[in-house]
CSV table of C-alpha atoms in Angstrom, one decimal:
chain,number,residue,atom,x,y,z
A,21,MET,CA,7.9,33.5,-26.5
A,22,SER,CA,4.5,34.3,-27.2
A,23,LEU,CA,2.4,35.9,-24.5
A,24,LEU,CA,0.1,32.9,-24.3
A,25,SER,CA,3.2,30.6,-23.6
A,26,PHE,CA,4.4,33.2,-21.3
A,27,LEU,CA,1.2,33.3,-19.2
A,28,PHE,CA,0.6,29.6,-19.3
A,29,LYS,CA,4.4,28.4,-18.9
A,30,GLY,CA,4.2,25.0,-17.5
A,31,GLN,CA,0.6,24.4,-17.8
A,32,THR,CA,1.1,22.2,-21.0
A,33,LEU,CA,1.2,18.6,-20.6
A,34,PRO,CA,3.6,16.2,-22.3
A,35,ASP,CA,2.4,14.1,-25.2
A,36,GLU,CA,2.6,11.1,-23.1
A,37,VAL,CA,-0.3,12.6,-20.7
A,38,GLU,CA,-3.9,12.6,-21.6
A,39,ILE,CA,-6.8,14.0,-19.7
A,40,LEU,CA,-9.9,11.9,-19.9
A,41,ASP,CA,-13.5,13.1,-18.8
A,42,ARG,CA,-15.2,10.8,-16.4
A,43,GLU,CA,-16.9,8.5,-18.7
A,44,ASP,CA,-14.1,7.8,-21.2
A,45,TYR,CA,-12.0,7.3,-17.8
A,46,LYS,CA,-14.6,4.9,-16.2
A,47,LYS,CA,-14.6,3.0,-19.7
A,48,ALA,CA,-10.8,2.7,-19.8
A,49,ILE,CA,-10.4,1.4,-16.1
A,50,SER,CA,-13.3,-1.2,-16.5
A,51,LYS,CA,-11.4,-3.0,-18.9
A,52,GLY,CA,-9.4,-5.4,-16.7
A,53,LYS,CA,-6.1,-5.0,-15.3
A,54,VAL,CA,-5.1,-1.2,-15.1
A,55,GLN,CA,-2.6,0.8,-13.1
A,56,VAL,CA,-5.1,3.1,-11.2
A,57,VAL,CA,-3.6,5.4,-8.8
A,58,ASP,CA,-5.0,7.9,-6.2
A,59,VAL,CA,-2.2,10.7,-5.5
A,60,ARG,CA,-4.2,12.2,-2.8
A,61,THR,CA,-3.4,11.7,1.0
A,62,LYS,CA,-4.1,8.7,3.0
A,63,GLY,CA,-6.9,10.5,4.8
A,64,GLU,CA,-8.6,11.5,1.5
A,65,PHE,CA,-8.3,8.1,0.4
A,66,MET,CA,-9.9,6.5,3.3
A,67,SER,CA,-12.7,9.0,2.8
A,68,GLY,CA,-13.5,7.4,-0.4
A,69,HIS,CA,-11.7,6.3,-3.5
A,70,ILE,CA,-12.2,4.5,-6.9
A,71,LYS,CA,-12.4,0.8,-6.5
A,72,GLY,CA,-9.2,-1.0,-7.2
A,73,ALA,CA,-7.3,2.4,-6.9
A,74,LYS,CA,-3.6,2.2,-5.3
A,75,ASN,CA,-2.7,5.1,-2.9
A,76,ILE,CA,0.4,7.1,-3.6
A,77,ASP,CA,0.4,10.2,-2.0
A,78,LEU,CA,2.1,13.0,-4.3
A,79,PHE,CA,3.5,14.8,-1.0
A,80,GLN,CA,5.4,11.8,0.4
A,81,GLY,CA,8.6,12.8,-1.9
A,82,SER,CA,11.0,9.8,-2.1
A,83,ALA,CA,8.4,7.6,-1.2
A,84,PHE,CA,6.1,8.5,-4.3
A,85,GLU,CA,8.8,7.9,-6.6
A,86,SER,CA,9.8,4.7,-4.7
A,87,ALA,CA,6.2,3.3,-5.1
A,88,PHE,CA,6.1,4.3,-8.7
A,89,SER,CA,9.2,2.7,-9.3
A,90,LYS,CA,7.4,-0.7,-8.7
A,91,LEU,CA,5.1,-0.1,-11.4
A,92,ASN,CA,5.2,-1.1,-15.0
A,93,LYS,CA,6.5,1.8,-16.8
A,94,ASP,CA,5.1,0.5,-20.3
A,95,LYS,CA,1.7,-0.1,-18.9
A,96,PRO,CA,-0.8,3.0,-18.8
A,97,VAL,CA,-1.1,4.6,-15.6
A,98,TYR,CA,-4.6,6.2,-14.4
A,99,LEU,CA,-4.2,9.0,-12.2
A,100,TYR,CA,-6.6,11.1,-10.3
A,101,CYS,CA,-6.7,13.4,-7.0
A,102,GLN,CA,-9.3,15.5,-5.7
A,103,SER,CA,-9.6,18.1,-8.4
A,104,GLY,CA,-6.9,17.3,-11.1
A,105,ASN,CA,-4.2,19.8,-10.0
A,106,ARG,CA,-2.1,17.1,-8.2
A,107,SER,CA,-2.8,14.4,-10.5
A,108,ARG,CA,-1.3,16.8,-13.4
A,109,LYS,CA,1.7,17.3,-11.4
A,110,ALA,CA,2.2,13.5,-10.6
A,111,ALA,CA,1.7,13.2,-14.6
A,112,ARG,CA,4.5,15.4,-15.2
A,113,LYS,CA,6.8,13.6,-12.8
A,114,LEU,CA,5.8,10.1,-14.0
A,115,VAL,CA,6.9,11.1,-17.8
A,116,LYS,CA,10.3,12.3,-16.2
A,117,MET,CA,10.5,8.8,-14.7
A,118,GLY,CA,10.1,7.1,-17.9
A,119,PHE,CA,6.3,6.3,-18.2
A,120,THR,CA,5.3,6.2,-21.5
A,121,LYS,CA,1.3,6.8,-21.2
A,122,VAL,CA,-0.3,8.3,-18.4
A,123,TYR,CA,-4.1,9.2,-18.0
A,124,ASP,CA,-5.6,11.8,-15.6
A,125,LEU,CA,-9.3,11.9,-14.8
A,126,ARG,CA,-10.6,15.8,-15.7
A,127,GLY,CA,-11.9,17.5,-12.8
A,128,GLY,CA,-10.6,14.8,-10.2
A,129,TYR,CA,-12.3,12.4,-8.0
A,130,ARG,CA,-14.9,15.0,-7.1
A,131,THR,CA,-16.4,14.7,-10.5
A,132,TRP,CA,-16.1,10.7,-9.9
A,133,THR,CA,-18.8,11.0,-7.3
A,134,TYR,CA,-21.4,12.6,-9.1
């Protein structure tokens, strides 16, 4: 194991996950029917969210997995949270659940509003 892989263990993302900057993310979700999911808490979601996003709170345990099990695993999923940390964790979970293409908003919702 190299020193870098030791230091950054767990920080690499699976191949099925891609991080998009705000402009690429915006372009991708503007193309029509896509699965956009906000993994923040309900309170955070209610204080502002991307139009058309569904709220599935990462911290809701089995309810999180149950809600995602109802989505199409073969269609891309576009995730975001407040800063990008929770959505990266969610992305890893989705890949383990069988989702084949997951996109994450670099910097999270805070970058969306600027």
